[in-house]
Coordinates of C-alpha atoms and ligand atoms in Angstrom, one line a residue:
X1 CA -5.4 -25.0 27.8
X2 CA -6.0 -27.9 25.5
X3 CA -3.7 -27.9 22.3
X4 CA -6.1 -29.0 19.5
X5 CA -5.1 -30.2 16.3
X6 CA -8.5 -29.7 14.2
X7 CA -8.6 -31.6 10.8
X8 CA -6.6 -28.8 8.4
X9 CA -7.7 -27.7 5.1
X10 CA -6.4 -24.7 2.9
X11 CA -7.2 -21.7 4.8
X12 CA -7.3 -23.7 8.2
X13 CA -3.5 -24.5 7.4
X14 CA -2.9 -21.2 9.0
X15 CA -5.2 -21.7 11.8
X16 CA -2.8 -21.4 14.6
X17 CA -3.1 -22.6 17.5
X18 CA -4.6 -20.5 20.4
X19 CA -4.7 -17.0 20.0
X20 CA -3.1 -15.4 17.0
X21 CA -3.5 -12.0 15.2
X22 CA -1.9 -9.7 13.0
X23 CA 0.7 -10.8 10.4
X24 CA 4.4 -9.8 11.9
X25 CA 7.5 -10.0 10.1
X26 CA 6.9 -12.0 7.5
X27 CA 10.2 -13.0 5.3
X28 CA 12.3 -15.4 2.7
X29 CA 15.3 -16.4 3.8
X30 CA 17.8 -19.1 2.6
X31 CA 14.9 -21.2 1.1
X32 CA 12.0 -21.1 3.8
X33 CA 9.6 -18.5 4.0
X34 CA 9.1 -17.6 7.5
X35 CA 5.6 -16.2 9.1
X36 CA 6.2 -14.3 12.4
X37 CA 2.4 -14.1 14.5
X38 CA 1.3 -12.5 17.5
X39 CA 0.5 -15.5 19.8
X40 CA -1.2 -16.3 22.5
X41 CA 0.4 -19.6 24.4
X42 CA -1.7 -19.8 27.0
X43 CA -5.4 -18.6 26.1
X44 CA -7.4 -18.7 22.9
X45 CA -7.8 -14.6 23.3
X46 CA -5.3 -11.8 23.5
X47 CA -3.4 -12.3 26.8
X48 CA -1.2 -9.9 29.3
X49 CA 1.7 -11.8 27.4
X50 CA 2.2 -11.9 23.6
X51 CA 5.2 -13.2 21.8
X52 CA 5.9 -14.0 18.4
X53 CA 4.6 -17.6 16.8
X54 CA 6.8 -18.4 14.0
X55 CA 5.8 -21.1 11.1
X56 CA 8.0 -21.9 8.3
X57 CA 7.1 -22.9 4.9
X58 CA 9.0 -23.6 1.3
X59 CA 6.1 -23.1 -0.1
X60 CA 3.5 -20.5 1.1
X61 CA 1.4 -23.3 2.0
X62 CA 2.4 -26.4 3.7
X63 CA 4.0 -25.0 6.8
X64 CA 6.2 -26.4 9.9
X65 CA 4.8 -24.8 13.5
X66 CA 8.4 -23.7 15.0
X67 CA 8.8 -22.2 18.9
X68 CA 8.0 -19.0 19.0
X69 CA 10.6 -16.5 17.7
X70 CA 10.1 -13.5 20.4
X71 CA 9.2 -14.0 24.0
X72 CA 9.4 -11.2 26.7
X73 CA 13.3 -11.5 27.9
X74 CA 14.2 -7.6 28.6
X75 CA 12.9 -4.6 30.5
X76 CA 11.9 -3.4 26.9
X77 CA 9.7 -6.2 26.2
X78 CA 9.2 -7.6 29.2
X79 CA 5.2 -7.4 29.4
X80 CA 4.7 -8.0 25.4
X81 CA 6.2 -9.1 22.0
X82 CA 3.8 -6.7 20.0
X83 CA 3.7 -6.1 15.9
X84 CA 7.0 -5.7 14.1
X85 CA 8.4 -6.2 11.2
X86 CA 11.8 -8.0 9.3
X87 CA 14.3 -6.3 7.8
X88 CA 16.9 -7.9 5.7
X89 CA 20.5 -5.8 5.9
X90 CA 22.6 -5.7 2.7
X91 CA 24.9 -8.2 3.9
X92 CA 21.9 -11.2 4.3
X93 CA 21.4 -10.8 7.7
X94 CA 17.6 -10.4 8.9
X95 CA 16.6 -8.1 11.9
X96 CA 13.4 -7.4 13.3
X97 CA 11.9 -4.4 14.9
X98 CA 9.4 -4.8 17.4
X99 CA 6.8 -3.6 19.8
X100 CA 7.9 -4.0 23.2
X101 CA 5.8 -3.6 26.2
X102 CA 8.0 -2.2 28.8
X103 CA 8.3 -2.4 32.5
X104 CA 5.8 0.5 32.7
X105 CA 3.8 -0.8 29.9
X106 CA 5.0 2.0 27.4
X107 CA 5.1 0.9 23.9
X108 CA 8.7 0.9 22.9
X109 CA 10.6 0.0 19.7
X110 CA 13.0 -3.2 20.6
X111 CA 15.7 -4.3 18.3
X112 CA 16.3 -8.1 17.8
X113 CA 19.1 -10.5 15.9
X114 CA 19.3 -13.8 14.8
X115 CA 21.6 -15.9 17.3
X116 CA 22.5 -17.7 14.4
X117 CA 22.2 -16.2 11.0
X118 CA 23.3 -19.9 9.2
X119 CA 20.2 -20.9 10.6
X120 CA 17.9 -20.9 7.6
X121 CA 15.0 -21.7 10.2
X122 CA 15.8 -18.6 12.3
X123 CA 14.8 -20.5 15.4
X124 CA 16.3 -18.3 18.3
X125 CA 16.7 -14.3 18.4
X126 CA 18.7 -12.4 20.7
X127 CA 17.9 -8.8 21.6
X128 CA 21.5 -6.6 21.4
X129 CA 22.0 -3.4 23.8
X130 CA 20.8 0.1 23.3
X131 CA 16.9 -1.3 23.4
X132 CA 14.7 0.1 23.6
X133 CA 15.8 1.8 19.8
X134 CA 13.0 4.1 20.3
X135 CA 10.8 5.5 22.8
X136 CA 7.0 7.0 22.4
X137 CA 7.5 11.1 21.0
X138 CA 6.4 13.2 24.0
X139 CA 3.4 14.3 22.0
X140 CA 2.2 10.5 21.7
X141 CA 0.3 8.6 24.5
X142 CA 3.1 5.6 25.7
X143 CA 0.0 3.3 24.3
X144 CA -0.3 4.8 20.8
X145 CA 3.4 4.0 19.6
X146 CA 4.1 0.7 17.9
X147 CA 4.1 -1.8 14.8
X148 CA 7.6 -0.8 13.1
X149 CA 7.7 -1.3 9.3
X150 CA 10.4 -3.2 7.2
X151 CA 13.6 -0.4 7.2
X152 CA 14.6 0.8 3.7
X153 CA 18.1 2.6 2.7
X154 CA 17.2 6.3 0.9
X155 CA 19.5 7.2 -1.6
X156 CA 22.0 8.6 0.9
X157 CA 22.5 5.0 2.2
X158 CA 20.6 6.0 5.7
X159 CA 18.0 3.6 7.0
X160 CA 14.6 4.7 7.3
X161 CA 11.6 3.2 9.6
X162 CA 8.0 4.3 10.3
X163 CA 6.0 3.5 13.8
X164 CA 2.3 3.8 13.5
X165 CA 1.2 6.2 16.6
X166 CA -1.4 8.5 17.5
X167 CA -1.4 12.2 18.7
X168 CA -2.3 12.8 21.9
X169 CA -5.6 15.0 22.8
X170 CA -6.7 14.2 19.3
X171 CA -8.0 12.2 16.5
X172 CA -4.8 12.0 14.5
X173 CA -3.1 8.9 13.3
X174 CA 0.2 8.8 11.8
X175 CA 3.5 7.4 10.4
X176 CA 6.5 8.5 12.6
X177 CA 9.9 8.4 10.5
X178 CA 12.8 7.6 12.1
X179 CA 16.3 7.7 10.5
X180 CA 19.2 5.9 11.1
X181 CA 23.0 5.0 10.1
X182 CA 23.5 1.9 12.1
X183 CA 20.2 0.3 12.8
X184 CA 20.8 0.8 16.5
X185 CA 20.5 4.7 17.2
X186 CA 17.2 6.2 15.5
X187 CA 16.6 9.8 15.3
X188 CA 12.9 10.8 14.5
X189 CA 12.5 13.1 11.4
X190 CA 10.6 16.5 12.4
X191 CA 7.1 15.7 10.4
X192 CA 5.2 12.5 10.4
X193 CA 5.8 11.2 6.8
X194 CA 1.9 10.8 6.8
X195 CA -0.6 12.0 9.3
X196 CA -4.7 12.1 8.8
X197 CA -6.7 14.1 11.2
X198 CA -9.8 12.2 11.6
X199 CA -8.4 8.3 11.9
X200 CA -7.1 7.9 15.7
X201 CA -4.8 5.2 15.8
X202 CA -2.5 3.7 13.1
X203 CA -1.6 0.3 13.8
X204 CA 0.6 -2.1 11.4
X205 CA 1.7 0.5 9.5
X206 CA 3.4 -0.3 5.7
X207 CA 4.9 1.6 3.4
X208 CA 6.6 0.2 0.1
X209 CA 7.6 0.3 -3.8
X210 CA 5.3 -1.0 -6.8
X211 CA 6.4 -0.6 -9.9
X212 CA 4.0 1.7 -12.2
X213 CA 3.9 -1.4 -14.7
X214 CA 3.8 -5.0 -14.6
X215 CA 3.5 -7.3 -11.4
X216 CA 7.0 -7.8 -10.1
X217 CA 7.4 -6.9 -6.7
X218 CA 10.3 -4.3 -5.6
X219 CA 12.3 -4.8 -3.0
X220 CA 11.8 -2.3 0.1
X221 CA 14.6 0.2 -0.5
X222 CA 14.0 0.8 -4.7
X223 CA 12.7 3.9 -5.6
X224 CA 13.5 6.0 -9.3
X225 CA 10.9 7.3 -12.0
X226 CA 9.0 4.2 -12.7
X227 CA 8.1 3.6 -9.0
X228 CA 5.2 4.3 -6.8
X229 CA 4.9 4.1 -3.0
X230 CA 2.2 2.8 -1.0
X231 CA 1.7 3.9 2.7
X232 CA -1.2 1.2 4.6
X233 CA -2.5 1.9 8.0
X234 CA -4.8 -0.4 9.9
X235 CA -7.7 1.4 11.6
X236 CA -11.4 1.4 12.5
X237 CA -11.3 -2.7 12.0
X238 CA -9.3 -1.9 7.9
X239 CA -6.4 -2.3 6.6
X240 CA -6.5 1.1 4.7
X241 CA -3.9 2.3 2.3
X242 CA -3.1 5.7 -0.1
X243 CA -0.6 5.4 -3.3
X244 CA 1.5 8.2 -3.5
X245 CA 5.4 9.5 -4.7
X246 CA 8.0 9.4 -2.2
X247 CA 11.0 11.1 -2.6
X248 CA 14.2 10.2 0.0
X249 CA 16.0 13.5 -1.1
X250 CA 13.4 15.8 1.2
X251 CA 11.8 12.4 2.7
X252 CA 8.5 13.6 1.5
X253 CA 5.4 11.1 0.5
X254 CA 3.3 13.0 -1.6
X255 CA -0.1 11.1 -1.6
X256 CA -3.1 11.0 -4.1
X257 CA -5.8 10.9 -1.5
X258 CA -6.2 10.9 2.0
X259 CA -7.4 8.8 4.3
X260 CA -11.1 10.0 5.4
X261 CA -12.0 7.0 7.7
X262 CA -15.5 6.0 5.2
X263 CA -16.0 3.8 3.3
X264 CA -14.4 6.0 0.5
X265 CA -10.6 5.2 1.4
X266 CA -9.0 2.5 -0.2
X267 CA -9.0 -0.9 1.2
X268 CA -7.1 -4.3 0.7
X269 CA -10.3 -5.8 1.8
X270 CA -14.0 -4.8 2.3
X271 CA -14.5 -7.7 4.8
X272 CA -12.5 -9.4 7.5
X273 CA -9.0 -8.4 7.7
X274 CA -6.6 -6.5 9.6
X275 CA -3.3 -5.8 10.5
X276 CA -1.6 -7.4 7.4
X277 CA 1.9 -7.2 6.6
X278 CA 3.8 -7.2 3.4
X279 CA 7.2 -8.5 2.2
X280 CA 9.6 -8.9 -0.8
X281 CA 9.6 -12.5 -1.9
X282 CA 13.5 -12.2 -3.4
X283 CA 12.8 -16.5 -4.6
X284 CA 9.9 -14.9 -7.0
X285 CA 10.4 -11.1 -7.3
X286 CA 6.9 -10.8 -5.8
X287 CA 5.5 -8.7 -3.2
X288 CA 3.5 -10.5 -1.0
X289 CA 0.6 -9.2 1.2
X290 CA -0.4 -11.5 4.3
X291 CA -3.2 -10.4 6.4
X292 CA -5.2 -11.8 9.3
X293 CA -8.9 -12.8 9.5
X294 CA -10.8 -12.5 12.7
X295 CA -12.7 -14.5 14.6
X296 CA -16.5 -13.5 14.7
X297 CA -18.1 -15.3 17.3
X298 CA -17.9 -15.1 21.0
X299 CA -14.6 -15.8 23.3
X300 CA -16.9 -18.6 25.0
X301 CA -16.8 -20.4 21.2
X302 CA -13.1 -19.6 21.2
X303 CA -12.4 -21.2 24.1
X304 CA -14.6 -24.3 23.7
X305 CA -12.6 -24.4 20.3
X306 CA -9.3 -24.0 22.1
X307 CA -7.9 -21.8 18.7
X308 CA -8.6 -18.5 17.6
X309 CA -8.2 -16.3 14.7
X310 CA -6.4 -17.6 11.4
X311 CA -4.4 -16.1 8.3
X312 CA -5.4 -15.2 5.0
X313 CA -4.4 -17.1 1.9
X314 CA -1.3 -15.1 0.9
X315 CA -1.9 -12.5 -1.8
X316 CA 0.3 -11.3 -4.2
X317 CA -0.4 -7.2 -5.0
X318 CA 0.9 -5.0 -7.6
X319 CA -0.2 -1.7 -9.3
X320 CA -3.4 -1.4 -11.1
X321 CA -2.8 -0.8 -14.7
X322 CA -4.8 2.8 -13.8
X323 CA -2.3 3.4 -10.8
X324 CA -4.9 4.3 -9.0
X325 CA -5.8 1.2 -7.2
X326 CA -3.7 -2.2 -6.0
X327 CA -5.0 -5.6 -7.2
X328 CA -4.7 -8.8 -5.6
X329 CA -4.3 -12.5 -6.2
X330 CA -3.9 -15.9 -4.0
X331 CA -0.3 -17.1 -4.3
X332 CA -0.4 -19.1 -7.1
X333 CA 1.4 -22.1 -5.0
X334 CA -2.4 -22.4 -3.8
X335 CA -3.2 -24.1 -6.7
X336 CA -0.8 -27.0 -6.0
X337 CA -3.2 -27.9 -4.1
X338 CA -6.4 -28.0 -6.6
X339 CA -7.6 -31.7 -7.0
X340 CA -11.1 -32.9 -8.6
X341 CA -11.9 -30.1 -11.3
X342 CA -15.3 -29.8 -13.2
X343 CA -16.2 -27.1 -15.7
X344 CA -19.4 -25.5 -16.7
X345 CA -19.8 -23.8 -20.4
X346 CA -21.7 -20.9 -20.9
X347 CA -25.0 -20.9 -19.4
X348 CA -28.2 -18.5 -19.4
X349 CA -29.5 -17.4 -16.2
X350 CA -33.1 -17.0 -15.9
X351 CA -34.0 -14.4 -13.5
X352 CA -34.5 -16.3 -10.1
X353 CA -32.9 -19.2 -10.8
X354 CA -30.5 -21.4 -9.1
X355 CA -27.8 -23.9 -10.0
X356 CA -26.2 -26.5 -8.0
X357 CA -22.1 -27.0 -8.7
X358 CA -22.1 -30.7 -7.7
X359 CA -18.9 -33.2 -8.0
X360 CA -16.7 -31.0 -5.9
X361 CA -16.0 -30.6 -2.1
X362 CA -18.2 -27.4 -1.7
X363 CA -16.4 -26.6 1.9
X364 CA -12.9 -26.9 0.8
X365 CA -12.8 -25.3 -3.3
X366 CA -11.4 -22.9 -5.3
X367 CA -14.2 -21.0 -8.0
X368 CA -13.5 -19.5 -11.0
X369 CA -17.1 -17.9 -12.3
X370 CA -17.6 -15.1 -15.2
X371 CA -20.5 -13.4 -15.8
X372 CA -21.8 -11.8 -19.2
X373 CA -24.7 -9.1 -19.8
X374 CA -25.0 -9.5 -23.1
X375 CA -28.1 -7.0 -23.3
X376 CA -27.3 -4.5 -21.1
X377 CA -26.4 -1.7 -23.7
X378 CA -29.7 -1.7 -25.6
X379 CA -31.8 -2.2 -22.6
X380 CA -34.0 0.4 -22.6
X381 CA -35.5 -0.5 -19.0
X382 CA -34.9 1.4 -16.1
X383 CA -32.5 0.1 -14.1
X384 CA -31.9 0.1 -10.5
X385 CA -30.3 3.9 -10.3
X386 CA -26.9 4.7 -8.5
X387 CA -28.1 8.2 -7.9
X388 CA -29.6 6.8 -4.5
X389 CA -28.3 7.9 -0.9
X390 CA -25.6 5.6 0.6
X391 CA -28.3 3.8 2.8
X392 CA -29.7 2.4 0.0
X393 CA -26.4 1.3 -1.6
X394 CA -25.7 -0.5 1.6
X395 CA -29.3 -2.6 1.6
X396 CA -28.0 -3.4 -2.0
X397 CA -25.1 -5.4 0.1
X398 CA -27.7 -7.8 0.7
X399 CA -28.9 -10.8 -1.3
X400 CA -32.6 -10.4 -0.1
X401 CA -32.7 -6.8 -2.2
X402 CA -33.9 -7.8 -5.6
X403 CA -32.8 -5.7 -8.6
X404 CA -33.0 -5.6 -12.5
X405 CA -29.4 -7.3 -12.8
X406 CA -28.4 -9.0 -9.6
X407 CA -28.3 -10.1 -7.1
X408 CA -26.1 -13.0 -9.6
X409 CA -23.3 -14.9 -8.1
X410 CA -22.2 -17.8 -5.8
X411 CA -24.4 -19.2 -2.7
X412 CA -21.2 -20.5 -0.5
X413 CA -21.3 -22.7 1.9
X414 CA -25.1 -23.6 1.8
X415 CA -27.1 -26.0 3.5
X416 CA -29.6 -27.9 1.1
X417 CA -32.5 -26.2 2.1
X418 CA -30.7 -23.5 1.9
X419 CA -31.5 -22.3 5.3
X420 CA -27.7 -21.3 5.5
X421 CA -25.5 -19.8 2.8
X422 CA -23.1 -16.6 2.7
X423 CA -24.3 -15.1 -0.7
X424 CA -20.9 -13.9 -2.8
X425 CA -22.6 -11.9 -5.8
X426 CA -22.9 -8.2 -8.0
X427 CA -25.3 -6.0 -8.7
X428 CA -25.0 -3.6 -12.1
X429 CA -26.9 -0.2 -11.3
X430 CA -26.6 2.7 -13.5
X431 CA -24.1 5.4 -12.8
X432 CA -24.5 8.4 -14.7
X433 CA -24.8 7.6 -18.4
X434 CA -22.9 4.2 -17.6
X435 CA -22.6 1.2 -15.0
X436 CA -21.4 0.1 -11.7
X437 CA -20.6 -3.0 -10.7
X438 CA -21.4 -4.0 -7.0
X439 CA -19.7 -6.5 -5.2
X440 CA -21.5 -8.3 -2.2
X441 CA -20.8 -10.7 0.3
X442 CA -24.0 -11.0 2.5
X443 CA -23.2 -13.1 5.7
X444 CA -26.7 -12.8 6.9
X445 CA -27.7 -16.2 6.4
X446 CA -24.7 -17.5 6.8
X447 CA -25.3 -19.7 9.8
X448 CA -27.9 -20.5 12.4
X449 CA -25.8 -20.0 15.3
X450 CA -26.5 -17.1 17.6
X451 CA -23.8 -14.9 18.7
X452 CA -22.1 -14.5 15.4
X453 CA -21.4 -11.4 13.7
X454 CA -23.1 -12.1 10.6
X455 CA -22.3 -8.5 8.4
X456 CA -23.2 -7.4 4.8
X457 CA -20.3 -6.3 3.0
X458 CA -19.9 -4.7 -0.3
X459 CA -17.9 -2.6 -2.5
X460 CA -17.7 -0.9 -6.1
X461 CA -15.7 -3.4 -8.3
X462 CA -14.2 -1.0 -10.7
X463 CA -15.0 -2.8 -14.6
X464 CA -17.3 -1.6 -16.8
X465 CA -19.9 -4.2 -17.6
X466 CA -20.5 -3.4 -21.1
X467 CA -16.8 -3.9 -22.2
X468 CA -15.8 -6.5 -20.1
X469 CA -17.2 -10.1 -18.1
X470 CA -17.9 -10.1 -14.1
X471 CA -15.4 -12.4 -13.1
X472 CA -15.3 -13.8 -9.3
X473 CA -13.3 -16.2 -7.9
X474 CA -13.7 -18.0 -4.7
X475 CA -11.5 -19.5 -2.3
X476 CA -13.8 -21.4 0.2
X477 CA -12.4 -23.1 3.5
X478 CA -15.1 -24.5 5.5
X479 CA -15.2 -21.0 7.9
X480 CA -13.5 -18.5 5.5
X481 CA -14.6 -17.2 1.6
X482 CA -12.1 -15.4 0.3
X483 CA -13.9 -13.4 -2.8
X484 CA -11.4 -12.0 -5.4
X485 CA -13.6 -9.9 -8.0
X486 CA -12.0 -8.5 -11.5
X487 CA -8.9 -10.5 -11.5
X488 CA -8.4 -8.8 -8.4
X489 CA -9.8 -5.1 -8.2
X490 CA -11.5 -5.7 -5.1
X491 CA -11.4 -8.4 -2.3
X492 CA -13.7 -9.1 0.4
X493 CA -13.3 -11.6 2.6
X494 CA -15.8 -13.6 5.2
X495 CA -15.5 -15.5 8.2
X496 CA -18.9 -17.5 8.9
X497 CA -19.7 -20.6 11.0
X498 CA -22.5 -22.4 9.5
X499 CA -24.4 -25.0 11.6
X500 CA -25.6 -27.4 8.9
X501 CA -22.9 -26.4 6.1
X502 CA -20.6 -28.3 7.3
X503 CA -18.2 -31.2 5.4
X504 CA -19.8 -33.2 2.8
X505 CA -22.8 -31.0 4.0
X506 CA -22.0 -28.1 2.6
X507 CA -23.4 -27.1 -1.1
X508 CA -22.0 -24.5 -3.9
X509 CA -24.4 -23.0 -6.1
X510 CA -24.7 -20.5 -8.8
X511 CA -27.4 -18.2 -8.6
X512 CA -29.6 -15.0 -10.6
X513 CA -32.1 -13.7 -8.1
X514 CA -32.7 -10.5 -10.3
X515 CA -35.6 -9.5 -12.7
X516 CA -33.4 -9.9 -16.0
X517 CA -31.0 -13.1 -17.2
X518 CA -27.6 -13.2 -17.3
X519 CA -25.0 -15.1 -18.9
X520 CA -22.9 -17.6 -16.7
X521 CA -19.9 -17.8 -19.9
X522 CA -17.9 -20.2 -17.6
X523 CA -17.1 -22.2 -14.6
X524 CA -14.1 -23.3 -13.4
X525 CA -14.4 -25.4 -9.7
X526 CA -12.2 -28.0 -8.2
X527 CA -11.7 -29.4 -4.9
X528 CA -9.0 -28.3 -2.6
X529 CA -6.4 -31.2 -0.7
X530 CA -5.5 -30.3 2.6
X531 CA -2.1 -28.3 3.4
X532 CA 0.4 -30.1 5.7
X533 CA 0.7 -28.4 8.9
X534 CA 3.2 -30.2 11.4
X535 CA 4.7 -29.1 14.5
X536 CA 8.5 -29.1 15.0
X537 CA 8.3 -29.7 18.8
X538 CA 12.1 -29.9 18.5
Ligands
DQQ601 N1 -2.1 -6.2 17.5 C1 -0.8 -6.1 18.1 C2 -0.3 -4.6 18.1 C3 -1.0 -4.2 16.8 C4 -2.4 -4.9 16.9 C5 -0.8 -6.6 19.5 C6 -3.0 -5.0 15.6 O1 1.1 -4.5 18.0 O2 -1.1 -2.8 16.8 O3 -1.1 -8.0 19.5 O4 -4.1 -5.9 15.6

């Protein structure tokens, strides 16, 4: 397999080399904040072997490539490193709990330690006795039983842990809880903490505090009256999650909603990614969510590539004010790395017009975009109606459906004649005797390569338009968008591959395909630097 060492921007700083999904692990520890991966060494595709890459960083974004932490060494892992996560004890140290795959291929729980806990790079791990810590329940297939979360201590001092897992001779996914006193022996608790009957499969399980105000993060184990829990699965290609009250007296999580496998549950992202993980940043009292992003053209490309799959910009999450949601934000060490700025003042749209952002590198930049509707309240004029079935709302997930108000927003990564662009924008429908907002991110024409998944995505960005501007910002990386929309509310995120797009090809605009105008009140856009991405091949 050829190593390659492509040219590294922002989000290609965690483009890692061959095969990588799925955040594992991640953690701060004495200084350096350490991402665990699955990792392919040999092939750019999931392999018969997986361990664990492992990257530090002091700064979320300029990271060193490090050996990888977990290879198979044991009976319990001896055919696979799978998902884990880190768990740091009260005394400092860090352990991990992992996914191993067995002699006989069963999904077990493997405990591992640091050789050398002074090590602020964590470079080698041992794995004590006792593994495997736990074994698949007899009413789970041995294949349906893995991704451990981060441990927390209930109020009785006991560790908890949940595996993800799946029931066997049915659709159910759930959260197994184990309990334990001395990290070693694990007992599992007689109910799933969380089960849903219509998912199948919970991989990459989460489960942690946010405080019902503000945007600290908590750390894993605090709960009391001003806390929330949230429980995140990853299934059918989502990383899913419900908000809920957990109590460690009767180890109950008593959730607002369940999870209904639609388009209904609640999502960290309404594009491309999966299996993230988060963690405590102790350095900023910030929780920190890290997810993956998928590759979506063929293995062939992958391989001619030599790489495949990449992470996410890190995102800091908290509470909603509502508490009925989580928003998100890109670290803001990401804007270290903002160079040439310019600025637009507020600007009337014309229906169908189009607006190049010029003076910036439009495949490596960071957006910042509102959008006003000054009319909207006294316009009398029918507007596009909610009340339509779901199929309909869908076709509005593409740019080519013109409306009254939107399609507005970004054309990303577009070729001059633009004969390639991903289309970032809203829609505002009526809803009842108000609005909705609609947040797209149509891939369609997003390259003219074959064999790329090219989707429409969208979701309901949760502001009301009449009080308040359609902000959007953009994180664009040559082969990823990352679309933040209301400071947060909803995220979707795209992986394309344009053809033409490409380098100093590529071209931003600002954009009003829709019947009426709309106000562009500002523009914020700079060019992004490259992250450092070196390899410690100590
Ligand atoms: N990938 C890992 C599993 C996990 C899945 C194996 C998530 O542990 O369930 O590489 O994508």
């Amino acid at each position: 397999t050829s190593r390659v060492y492509p040219k590294l921007a922002i989000g290609e700083a965690a483009k890692l080399f061959a095969f990588n999904n799925g955040k594992k692990g991640p953690l701060y520890y004495k200084g350096f904040y350490h991402l665990f991966y699955q990792h392919n060494p040999l092939n750019p595709f999931f392999g018969d072997i997986m361990v664990w890459g492992h990257s530090v960083s002091q700064d979320l974004v300029n990271w060193i490539k490090l050996e990888p932490a977990l290879s198979p060494s044991v009976p319990s892992d001896i055919n696979s490193c799978w998902s884990g996560s880190t768990t740091i004890l009260p005394e400092g140290k860090p352990v991990i709990l992992y996914t191993g795959s067995d002699t006989n291929k069963h999904q077990v729980t493997v405990l591992a330690e640091p050789k050398d806990p002074s090590d602020p790079l964590l470079r080698e791990w041992v794995k004590p006795k006792g593994n495997p810590v736990m074994v698949p329940p007899s009413n789970v297939p041995v294949d349906c039983f893995r991704d451990p979360t981060t441990a927390w201590q209930g109020h009785d001092g006991k560790w908890r842990a949940l595996v993800g897992a799946k029931e066997k001779d049915s659709n159910k996914g759930m959260a197994i809880l184990y309990h334990s006193d001395d990290f070693v022996q694990w007992t599992k608790f007689l109910v799933p903490l969380l089960e849903s009957q219509v998912t199948g499969m919970w991989e990459c399980v989460d489960f942690f505090p946010v405080a019902v105000t503000g945007k600290e993060g908590l750390d894993t184990s605090v709960n009391n009256s001003s806390v929330r829990h949230v429980l995140k699965a990853s299934y059918g290609g989502n990383d899913c999650y419900v908000i809920g009250t957990y109590s460690s007296e009767t180890d109950v999580f008593s959730a607002d909603s369940e999870f209904t496998n639609t388009a209904e549950d609640l999502r960290y992202d309404y594009g491309n990614l999966f299996a993230s993980k988060a963690f405590f940043d102790s350095a900023k009292n910030r929780r920190i969510s890290w997810g993956w992003i998928m590759e979506r053209d063929s293995n062939e490309d992958d391989i001619v590539k030599g790489w495949a799959g990449i992470m996410a910009i890190p995102r800091e999450i908290w509470l909603e004010k509502s508490g009925k949601k989580l928003m998100q934000w890109p670290v803001e060490e990401i804007n270290n790395l903002r160079a040439k700025n310019v600025s637009l003042d507020s600007k009337q749209l014309e229906g169908g017009s189009i607006l190049e952002i010029s003076g910036i590198t439009a495949s490596q930049a960071d957006i910042e975009v509102a959008f006003d509707l000054p009319d909207l309240e006294n316009d009398t004029e029918a507007l596009d109606s909610e009340e339509v079935d779901q199929a309909t709302i869908i076709d509005g997930y593409s740019a080519s459906v013109k409306g009254f108000y939107g399609p507005f927003g970004l054309l990303a990564l577009a070729s001059n004649d633009l004969s390639e662009h991903t289309a970032i924008f809203f829609r505002v429908i009526r809803r009842g005797n108000g609005y909705a907002v609609l947040m797209c991110s149509d891939e369609s024409k997003s390259s003219l390569r074959d064999n790329i998944e090219k989707a429409t995505l969208g979701t309901s960005l949760d502001i009301d338009p009449r009080h308040e501007k359609i902000s959007l910002r953009c994180l664009i990386d040559h082969s990823v968008i990352e679309s933040y929309g209301g400071g947060g509310r909803s995220v979707i995120t795209s992986r394309v591959y344009p053809k033409m797009a490409i380098g100093e090809e590529a071209r931003l605009y600002v954009f009003n395909h829709g019947t009426k105008a709309v106000t562009m009140s500002s523009l914020e856009a700079w060019s992004m630097r490259k992250a450092q991405i070196n390899s410690n091949e100590t």
